[in-house]
CSV table of N, CA and C in Angstrom, one decimal:
chain,number,residue,atom,x,y,z
A,1,UNK,N,13.5,-7.2,14.8
A,1,UNK,CA,13.7,-7.0,16.3
A,1,UNK,C,12.9,-5.9,16.8
A,2,UNK,N,11.6,-5.8,16.3
A,2,UNK,CA,10.7,-4.7,16.8
A,2,UNK,C,9.9,-5.3,17.9
A,3,UNK,N,9.9,-4.6,19.0
A,3,UNK,CA,9.1,-5.1,20.2
A,3,UNK,C,8.0,-4.0,20.5
A,4,UNK,N,6.8,-4.5,20.6
A,4,UNK,CA,5.7,-3.6,20.9
A,4,UNK,C,5.2,-3.9,22.3
A,5,UNK,N,4.8,-2.9,23.0
A,5,UNK,CA,4.2,-3.0,24.3
A,5,UNK,C,2.8,-3.7,24.1
A,6,UNK,N,2.2,-4.2,25.1
A,6,UNK,CA,0.9,-4.8,24.9
A,6,UNK,C,-0.1,-3.8,24.4
A,7,UNK,N,0.0,-2.5,24.9
A,7,UNK,CA,-0.9,-1.5,24.5
A,7,UNK,C,-0.7,-1.1,23.0
A,8,UNK,N,0.6,-0.9,22.6
A,8,UNK,CA,0.9,-0.6,21.2
A,8,UNK,C,0.5,-1.7,20.3
A,9,UNK,N,0.6,-3.0,20.7
A,9,UNK,CA,0.2,-4.1,19.8
A,9,UNK,C,-1.3,-4.1,19.5
A,10,UNK,N,-2.1,-3.4,20.3
A,10,UNK,CA,-3.5,-3.3,20.0
A,10,UNK,C,-3.8,-2.3,18.8
A,11,UNK,N,-2.8,-1.5,18.5
A,11,UNK,CA,-3.0,-0.4,17.5
A,11,UNK,C,-2.0,-0.5,16.3
A,12,UNK,N,-0.9,-1.2,16.5
A,12,UNK,CA,0.2,-1.2,15.5
A,12,UNK,C,0.5,-2.6,15.0
A,13,UNK,N,0.8,-2.7,13.7
A,13,UNK,CA,1.1,-4.0,13.2
A,13,UNK,C,2.1,-3.8,12.0
A,14,UNK,N,2.7,-4.9,11.7
A,14,UNK,CA,3.7,-4.9,10.6
A,14,UNK,C,3.4,-6.0,9.6
A,15,UNK,N,3.7,-5.9,8.4
A,15,UNK,CA,3.5,-6.9,7.4
A,15,UNK,C,4.5,-6.8,6.2
A,16,UNK,N,4.7,-7.9,5.6
A,16,UNK,CA,5.6,-7.9,4.4
A,16,UNK,C,4.8,-8.4,3.2
A,17,UNK,N,5.0,-7.7,2.1
A,17,UNK,CA,4.2,-8.1,0.9
A,17,UNK,C,5.1,-8.1,-0.3
A,18,UNK,N,4.8,-8.9,-1.3
A,18,UNK,CA,5.4,-8.9,-2.6
A,18,UNK,C,4.3,-8.8,-3.6
A,19,UNK,N,4.5,-8.0,-4.6
A,19,UNK,CA,3.5,-7.8,-5.6
A,19,UNK,C,4.1,-7.3,-6.9
A,20,UNK,N,3.3,-7.5,-8.0
A,20,UNK,CA,3.7,-7.0,-9.3
A,20,UNK,C,2.9,-5.8,-9.6
A,21,UNK,N,3.5,-4.8,-10.2
A,21,UNK,CA,2.8,-3.5,-10.6
A,21,UNK,C,2.8,-3.5,-12.1
A,22,UNK,N,1.5,-3.6,-12.6
A,22,UNK,CA,1.3,-3.5,-14.0
A,22,UNK,C,2.1,-4.5,-14.8
A,23,UNK,N,2.5,-5.6,-14.2
A,23,UNK,CA,3.3,-6.6,-14.9
A,23,UNK,C,4.6,-6.1,-15.4
A,24,UNK,N,5.1,-5.0,-14.8
A,24,UNK,CA,6.3,-4.4,-15.2
A,24,UNK,C,7.4,-4.4,-14.1
A,25,UNK,N,6.9,-4.3,-12.8
A,25,UNK,CA,7.8,-4.1,-11.7
A,25,UNK,C,7.4,-5.1,-10.6
A,26,UNK,N,8.4,-5.7,-10.0
A,26,UNK,CA,8.2,-6.6,-8.9
A,26,UNK,C,8.7,-5.8,-7.6
A,27,UNK,N,7.8,-5.8,-6.6
A,27,UNK,CA,8.1,-5.0,-5.4
A,27,UNK,C,7.9,-5.8,-4.2
A,28,UNK,N,8.9,-5.6,-3.2
A,28,UNK,CA,8.8,-6.2,-1.9
A,28,UNK,C,8.9,-5.1,-0.9
A,29,UNK,N,7.9,-5.1,0.0
A,29,UNK,CA,7.9,-4.0,1.0
A,29,UNK,C,7.5,-4.5,2.4
A,30,UNK,N,8.0,-3.9,3.4
A,30,UNK,CA,7.6,-4.2,4.8
A,30,UNK,C,7.0,-2.9,5.3
A,31,UNK,N,5.7,-3.0,5.7
A,31,UNK,CA,5.0,-1.9,6.2
A,31,UNK,C,4.7,-1.9,7.6
A,32,UNK,N,4.5,-0.7,8.1
A,32,UNK,CA,4.0,-0.5,9.5
A,32,UNK,C,2.7,0.2,9.4
A,33,UNK,N,1.7,-0.3,10.2
A,33,UNK,CA,0.3,0.3,10.2
A,33,UNK,C,-0.1,0.7,11.6
A,34,UNK,N,-0.9,1.7,11.7
A,34,UNK,CA,-1.4,2.1,13.0
A,34,UNK,C,-2.9,2.4,12.8
A,35,UNK,N,-3.7,2.0,13.8
A,35,UNK,CA,-5.1,2.2,13.7
A,35,UNK,C,-5.6,3.0,14.9
A,36,UNK,N,-6.5,3.9,14.6
A,36,UNK,CA,-7.1,4.7,15.7
A,36,UNK,C,-8.6,4.8,15.5
A,37,UNK,N,-9.3,4.7,16.6
A,37,UNK,CA,-10.8,4.7,16.5
A,37,UNK,C,-11.4,5.8,17.4
A,38,UNK,N,-12.6,6.3,16.9
A,38,UNK,CA,-13.4,7.1,17.8
A,38,UNK,C,-14.8,6.7,17.6
A,39,UNK,N,-15.8,7.3,18.2
A,39,UNK,CA,-17.2,7.0,18.1
A,39,UNK,C,-17.6,7.1,16.6
A,40,UNK,N,-17.0,8.1,15.9
A,40,UNK,CA,-17.5,8.5,14.6
A,40,UNK,C,-16.6,7.9,13.5
A,41,UNK,N,-15.4,7.5,13.8
A,41,UNK,CA,-14.5,7.1,12.7
A,41,UNK,C,-13.5,6.1,13.0
A,42,UNK,N,-12.8,5.6,12.0
A,42,UNK,CA,-11.7,4.7,12.2
A,42,UNK,C,-10.6,5.2,11.1
A,43,UNK,N,-9.4,5.3,11.6
A,43,UNK,CA,-8.3,5.7,10.7
A,43,UNK,C,-7.2,4.7,10.7
A,44,UNK,N,-6.8,4.3,9.5
A,44,UNK,CA,-5.7,3.4,9.3
A,44,UNK,C,-4.6,4.1,8.5
A,45,UNK,N,-3.4,4.3,9.1
A,45,UNK,CA,-2.3,4.9,8.5
A,45,UNK,C,-1.2,3.9,8.3
A,46,UNK,N,-0.6,3.9,7.1
A,46,UNK,CA,0.5,2.9,6.9
A,46,UNK,C,1.6,3.6,6.2
A,47,UNK,N,2.8,3.0,6.3
A,47,UNK,CA,3.9,3.5,5.6
A,47,UNK,C,4.9,2.3,5.3
A,48,UNK,N,5.7,2.4,4.3
A,48,UNK,CA,6.7,1.5,4.0
A,48,UNK,C,7.8,1.8,5.0
A,49,UNK,N,8.1,0.9,5.9
A,49,UNK,CA,9.0,1.2,7.0
A,49,UNK,C,10.5,1.3,6.6
A,50,UNK,N,11.1,2.5,6.6
A,50,UNK,CA,12.5,2.6,6.2
A,50,UNK,C,13.5,1.8,6.9
A,51,UNK,N,13.1,1.3,8.1
A,51,UNK,CA,14.1,0.5,8.8
A,51,UNK,C,14.4,-0.8,8.1
A,52,UNK,N,13.5,-1.2,7.2
A,52,UNK,CA,13.7,-2.5,6.5
A,52,UNK,C,14.4,-2.3,5.1
A,53,UNK,N,14.9,-1.1,4.8
A,53,UNK,CA,15.5,-0.8,3.5
A,53,UNK,C,16.5,-1.9,3.2
A,54,UNK,N,17.4,-2.2,4.1
A,54,UNK,CA,18.5,-3.2,3.8
A,54,UNK,C,18.4,-4.4,4.7
A,55,UNK,N,17.2,-4.7,5.1
A,55,UNK,CA,16.9,-5.9,6.0
A,55,UNK,C,17.2,-7.2,5.1
A,56,UNK,N,17.9,-8.2,5.7
A,56,UNK,CA,18.2,-9.4,5.1
A,56,UNK,C,17.0,-10.2,4.8
A,57,UNK,N,16.0,-10.3,5.7
A,57,UNK,CA,14.9,-11.1,5.5
A,57,UNK,C,13.7,-10.5,4.9
A,58,UNK,N,13.4,-9.2,5.2
A,58,UNK,CA,12.2,-8.5,4.8
A,58,UNK,C,12.6,-7.1,4.1
A,59,UNK,N,13.4,-7.1,3.1
A,59,UNK,CA,13.8,-5.8,2.5
A,59,UNK,C,12.8,-5.1,1.7
A,60,UNK,N,13.0,-3.8,1.7
A,60,UNK,CA,12.2,-3.0,0.8
A,60,UNK,C,12.9,-2.9,-0.6
A,61,UNK,N,12.5,-3.6,-1.6
A,61,UNK,CA,13.2,-3.7,-2.8
A,61,UNK,C,12.2,-3.6,-4.0
A,62,UNK,N,12.8,-3.4,-5.2
A,62,UNK,CA,12.0,-3.5,-6.4
A,62,UNK,C,13.0,-3.9,-7.6
A,63,UNK,N,12.4,-4.5,-8.6
A,63,UNK,CA,13.2,-4.7,-9.8
A,63,UNK,C,12.3,-4.9,-11.0
A,64,UNK,N,12.7,-4.5,-12.2
A,64,UNK,CA,11.9,-4.7,-13.4
A,64,UNK,C,11.6,-6.2,-13.6
A,65,UNK,N,10.4,-6.5,-14.1
A,65,UNK,CA,10.1,-7.8,-14.5
A,65,UNK,C,10.6,-8.0,-16.0
A,66,UNK,N,11.4,-9.1,-16.2
A,66,UNK,CA,12.0,-9.3,-17.5
A,66,UNK,C,10.8,-9.4,-18.6
A,67,UNK,N,11.1,-8.9,-19.8
A,67,UNK,CA,10.1,-8.9,-20.8
A,67,UNK,C,10.5,-9.8,-22.0
A,68,UNK,N,9.6,-10.4,-22.6
A,68,UNK,CA,9.8,-11.1,-23.9
A,68,UNK,C,10.9,-12.1,-23.8
A,69,UNK,N,10.9,-13.0,-22.7
A,69,UNK,CA,11.9,-14.1,-22.6
A,69,UNK,C,13.3,-13.6,-22.2
A,70,UNK,N,13.5,-12.4,-21.9
A,70,UNK,CA,14.8,-11.9,-21.4
A,70,UNK,C,15.2,-12.7,-20.2
A,71,UNK,N,16.4,-13.3,-20.2
A,71,UNK,CA,16.8,-14.1,-19.0
A,71,UNK,C,18.0,-13.4,-18.3
A,72,UNK,N,18.3,-12.2,-18.7
A,72,UNK,CA,19.4,-11.4,-18.1
A,72,UNK,C,19.1,-11.2,-16.6
A,73,UNK,N,20.0,-11.6,-15.7
A,73,UNK,CA,19.7,-11.4,-14.3
A,73,UNK,C,19.6,-9.9,-14.0
A,74,UNK,N,18.6,-9.5,-13.2
A,74,UNK,CA,18.4,-8.1,-12.8
A,74,UNK,C,18.5,-8.0,-11.3
A,75,UNK,N,19.3,-7.1,-10.9
A,75,UNK,CA,19.6,-6.9,-9.4
A,75,UNK,C,18.4,-6.0,-8.8
A,76,UNK,N,17.9,-6.5,-7.7
A,76,UNK,CA,16.9,-5.7,-7.0
A,76,UNK,C,17.5,-4.4,-6.4
A,77,UNK,N,16.7,-3.3,-6.4
A,77,UNK,CA,17.2,-2.1,-5.9
A,77,UNK,C,16.4,-1.7,-4.7
A,78,UNK,N,17.0,-0.9,-3.7
A,78,UNK,CA,16.2,-0.5,-2.6
A,78,UNK,C,15.0,0.3,-3.0
A,79,UNK,N,13.9,0.2,-2.2
A,79,UNK,CA,12.7,1.0,-2.5
A,79,UNK,C,12.4,1.8,-1.2
A,80,UNK,N,12.3,3.1,-1.4
A,80,UNK,CA,12.2,4.0,-0.2
A,80,UNK,C,10.9,4.6,0.1
A,81,UNK,N,9.8,4.1,-0.6
A,81,UNK,CA,8.7,4.6,0.1
A,81,UNK,C,7.4,4.8,-0.5
A,82,UNK,N,6.5,4.8,0.5
A,82,UNK,CA,5.1,5.1,0.3
A,82,UNK,C,4.4,5.2,1.6
A,83,UNK,N,3.3,6.0,1.6
A,83,UNK,CA,2.4,6.1,2.8
A,83,UNK,C,1.0,6.0,2.3
A,84,UNK,N,0.1,5.6,3.1
A,84,UNK,CA,-1.3,5.6,2.8
A,84,UNK,C,-2.1,5.9,4.0
A,85,UNK,N,-3.3,6.4,3.8
A,85,UNK,CA,-4.2,6.9,4.9
A,85,UNK,C,-5.6,6.5,4.5
A,86,UNK,N,-6.3,5.8,5.3
A,86,UNK,CA,-7.7,5.5,5.1
A,86,UNK,C,-8.5,5.9,6.3
A,87,UNK,N,-9.6,6.7,6.0
A,87,UNK,CA,-10.5,7.1,7.1
A,87,UNK,C,-11.9,6.8,6.7
A,88,UNK,N,-12.6,6.2,7.6
A,88,UNK,CA,-14.0,5.9,7.4
A,88,UNK,C,-14.8,6.6,8.5
A,89,UNK,N,-15.7,7.5,8.1
A,89,UNK,CA,-16.4,8.3,9.0
A,89,UNK,C,-17.9,8.0,8.9
A,90,UNK,N,-18.6,7.8,10.1
A,90,UNK,CA,-20.0,7.6,10.1
A,90,UNK,C,-20.7,8.9,10.0
A,91,UNK,N,-21.6,9.1,9.0
A,91,UNK,CA,-22.3,10.4,8.8
A,91,UNK,C,-23.5,10.4,9.7
A,92,UNK,N,-23.9,11.6,10.1
A,92,UNK,CA,-25.2,11.8,10.9
A,92,UNK,C,-26.3,11.6,9.9
A,93,UNK,N,-26.2,12.1,8.7
A,93,UNK,CA,-27.2,12.0,7.7
A,93,UNK,C,-26.6,11.8,6.3
A,94,UNK,N,-27.1,11.0,5.5
A,94,UNK,CA,-28.3,10.1,5.8
A,94,UNK,C,-27.9,9.0,6.7
A,95,UNK,N,-28.8,8.5,7.5
A,95,UNK,CA,-28.6,7.5,8.5
A,95,UNK,C,-28.0,6.3,7.9
A,96,UNK,N,-26.9,5.8,8.5
A,96,UNK,CA,-26.2,4.6,8.1
A,96,UNK,C,-25.2,4.8,7.0
A,97,UNK,N,-25.0,6.0,6.5
A,97,UNK,CA,-24.1,6.3,5.5
A,97,UNK,C,-22.7,6.5,6.1
A,98,UNK,N,-21.7,6.1,5.2
A,98,UNK,CA,-20.3,6.2,5.6
A,98,UNK,C,-19.6,7.1,4.6
A,99,UNK,N,-18.6,7.9,5.0
A,99,UNK,CA,-17.8,8.6,4.1
A,99,UNK,C,-16.4,8.0,4.2
A,100,UNK,N,-15.9,7.6,3.0
A,100,UNK,CA,-14.6,6.9,2.9
A,100,UNK,C,-13.6,7.8,2.2
A,101,UNK,N,-12.5,8.0,2.8
A,101,UNK,CA,-11.4,8.7,2.1
A,101,UNK,C,-10.2,7.9,2.2
A,102,UNK,N,-9.4,7.9,1.0
A,102,UNK,CA,-8.2,7.1,0.9
A,102,UNK,C,-7.2,7.9,0.1
A,103,UNK,N,-6.0,8.0,0.7
A,103,UNK,CA,-4.9,8.7,0.0
A,103,UNK,C,-3.7,7.9,0.0
A,104,UNK,N,-3.0,7.9,-1.1
A,104,UNK,CA,-1.7,7.1,-1.3
A,104,UNK,C,-0.7,8.0,-1.9
A,105,UNK,N,0.5,8.0,-1.3
A,105,UNK,CA,1.6,8.7,-1.9
A,105,UNK,C,2.8,7.7,-1.9
A,106,UNK,N,3.4,7.6,-3.1
A,106,UNK,CA,4.5,6.6,-3.2
A,106,UNK,C,5.6,7.2,-4.1
A,107,UNK,N,6.8,6.7,-3.9
A,107,UNK,CA,7.9,7.1,-4.8
A,107,UNK,C,7.8,6.2,-6.0
A,108,UNK,N,8.0,6.8,-7.2
A,108,UNK,CA,8.0,6.0,-8.4
A,108,UNK,C,9.4,6.2,-9.0
A,109,UNK,N,10.3,5.3,-8.8
A,109,UNK,CA,11.7,5.4,-9.4
A,109,UNK,C,11.6,5.5,-10.9
A,110,UNK,N,12.4,6.3,-11.5
A,110,UNK,CA,12.5,6.4,-13.0
A,110,UNK,C,12.6,5.0,-13.6
A,111,UNK,N,13.4,4.1,-13.0
A,111,UNK,CA,13.6,2.8,-13.6
A,111,UNK,C,12.4,1.9,-13.7
A,112,UNK,N,11.3,2.3,-13.0
A,112,UNK,CA,10.1,1.4,-13.0
A,112,UNK,C,9.6,1.3,-14.5
A,113,UNK,N,9.4,2.5,-15.1
A,113,UNK,CA,8.9,2.5,-16.5
A,113,UNK,C,9.7,3.3,-17.4
A,114,UNK,N,11.0,3.4,-17.1
A,114,UNK,CA,12.0,4.1,-18.0
A,114,UNK,C,11.6,5.6,-18.1
A,115,UNK,N,11.0,6.2,-17.1
A,115,UNK,CA,10.6,7.6,-17.2
A,115,UNK,C,9.2,7.8,-17.8
A,116,UNK,N,8.6,6.8,-18.4
A,116,UNK,CA,7.3,7.0,-19.0
A,116,UNK,C,6.2,7.1,-17.9
A,117,UNK,N,5.2,7.9,-18.1
A,117,UNK,CA,4.2,8.1,-17.1
A,117,UNK,C,3.0,7.1,-17.2
A,118,UNK,N,3.3,5.8,-17.1
A,118,UNK,CA,2.3,4.8,-17.2
A,118,UNK,C,1.3,4.8,-16.1
A,119,UNK,N,1.7,5.1,-14.9
A,119,UNK,CA,0.8,5.0,-13.8
A,119,UNK,C,-0.4,6.1,-13.9
A,120,UNK,N,0.0,7.2,-14.5
A,120,UNK,CA,-1.0,8.3,-14.6
A,120,UNK,C,-2.2,7.8,-15.5
A,121,UNK,N,-1.9,7.1,-16.5
A,121,UNK,CA,-3.0,6.6,-17.3
A,121,UNK,C,-3.7,5.3,-16.8
A,122,UNK,N,-3.0,4.5,-16.1
A,122,UNK,CA,-3.5,3.2,-15.6
A,122,UNK,C,-4.2,3.3,-14.2
A,123,UNK,N,-3.7,4.2,-13.3
A,123,UNK,CA,-4.3,4.2,-12.0
A,123,UNK,C,-5.8,4.6,-11.9
A,124,UNK,N,-6.2,5.6,-12.7
A,124,UNK,CA,-7.7,5.9,-12.6
A,124,UNK,C,-8.6,4.7,-12.8
A,125,UNK,N,-8.3,3.9,-13.8
A,125,UNK,CA,-9.1,2.7,-14.1
A,125,UNK,C,-9.0,1.7,-12.9
A,126,UNK,N,-7.8,1.5,-12.4
A,126,UNK,CA,-7.6,0.6,-11.3
A,126,UNK,C,-8.3,1.1,-10.1
A,127,UNK,N,-8.2,2.4,-9.8
A,127,UNK,CA,-8.9,2.9,-8.6
A,127,UNK,C,-10.4,2.7,-8.8
A,128,UNK,N,-11.0,3.0,-10.0
A,128,UNK,CA,-12.4,2.8,-10.2
A,128,UNK,C,-12.8,1.4,-9.9
A,129,UNK,N,-12.0,0.4,-10.4
A,129,UNK,CA,-12.3,-1.0,-10.2
A,129,UNK,C,-12.3,-1.3,-8.7
A,130,UNK,N,-11.4,-0.8,-8.0
A,130,UNK,CA,-11.3,-1.0,-6.5
A,130,UNK,C,-12.5,-0.4,-5.8
A,131,UNK,N,-12.9,0.8,-6.2
A,131,UNK,CA,-14.1,1.4,-5.5
A,131,UNK,C,-15.3,0.6,-5.8
A,132,UNK,N,-15.5,0.1,-7.0
A,132,UNK,CA,-16.6,-0.8,-7.3
A,132,UNK,C,-16.6,-2.1,-6.5
A,133,UNK,N,-15.4,-2.6,-6.3
A,133,UNK,CA,-15.3,-3.9,-5.6
A,133,UNK,C,-15.6,-3.6,-4.1
A,134,UNK,N,-15.1,-2.5,-3.5
A,134,UNK,CA,-15.4,-2.1,-2.1
A,134,UNK,C,-16.9,-1.9,-1.9
A,135,UNK,N,-17.6,-1.3,-2.9
A,135,UNK,CA,-19.0,-1.0,-2.8
A,135,UNK,C,-19.8,-2.4,-2.8
A,136,UNK,N,-19.4,-3.3,-3.7
A,136,UNK,CA,-20.1,-4.6,-3.7
A,136,UNK,C,-19.9,-5.3,-2.4
A,137,UNK,N,-18.6,-5.3,-1.9
A,137,UNK,CA,-18.4,-5.9,-0.6
A,137,UNK,C,-19.1,-5.3,0.6
A,138,UNK,N,-19.2,-4.0,0.6
A,138,UNK,CA,-19.9,-3.3,1.6
A,138,UNK,C,-21.4,-3.6,1.6
A,139,UNK,N,-22.0,-3.8,0.4
A,139,UNK,CA,-23.4,-4.1,0.2
A,139,UNK,C,-23.7,-5.5,0.8
A,140,UNK,N,-22.7,-6.4,0.7
A,140,UNK,CA,-23.0,-7.8,1.2
A,140,UNK,C,-22.9,-7.8,2.8
A,141,UNK,N,-22.1,-6.8,3.3
A,141,UNK,CA,-22.0,-6.7,4.8
A,141,UNK,C,-23.3,-6.2,5.4
A,142,UNK,N,-24.0,-5.4,4.7
A,142,UNK,CA,-25.3,-4.9,5.2
A,142,UNK,C,-26.3,-6.0,5.4
A,143,UNK,N,-26.2,-7.0,4.6
A,143,UNK,CA,-27.3,-8.1,4.6
A,143,UNK,C,-27.2,-9.0,5.8
């Protein structure tokens, strides 16, 4: 029951996603995003919207993915958060260059990996793959 004015609708949006994290955790989140532009840059800021924590249709939830054929029912738990910020800035020099910065902060419940620090070892490789993919995509846009 979120209502946006016509002006806010130009800059603000909502979306619901479901994804698996490292084949260990299933996550559902509803996010709110806001875009702002200037002559030199564009900024996209997003957050997992806490108003959807207990929503019946679009809840913010997580649960472990059963392993090795385990069929024990697992109850989903509320998920409280994350934010991200993407800024793309047009540089004066070298001509045509863009500076891209991206920051993500999220809560990692202990139950995701039983307290093990899996993300610390896995995220750098995943981030590098994402950067390479973005560079390839950007190269095709130039053509």
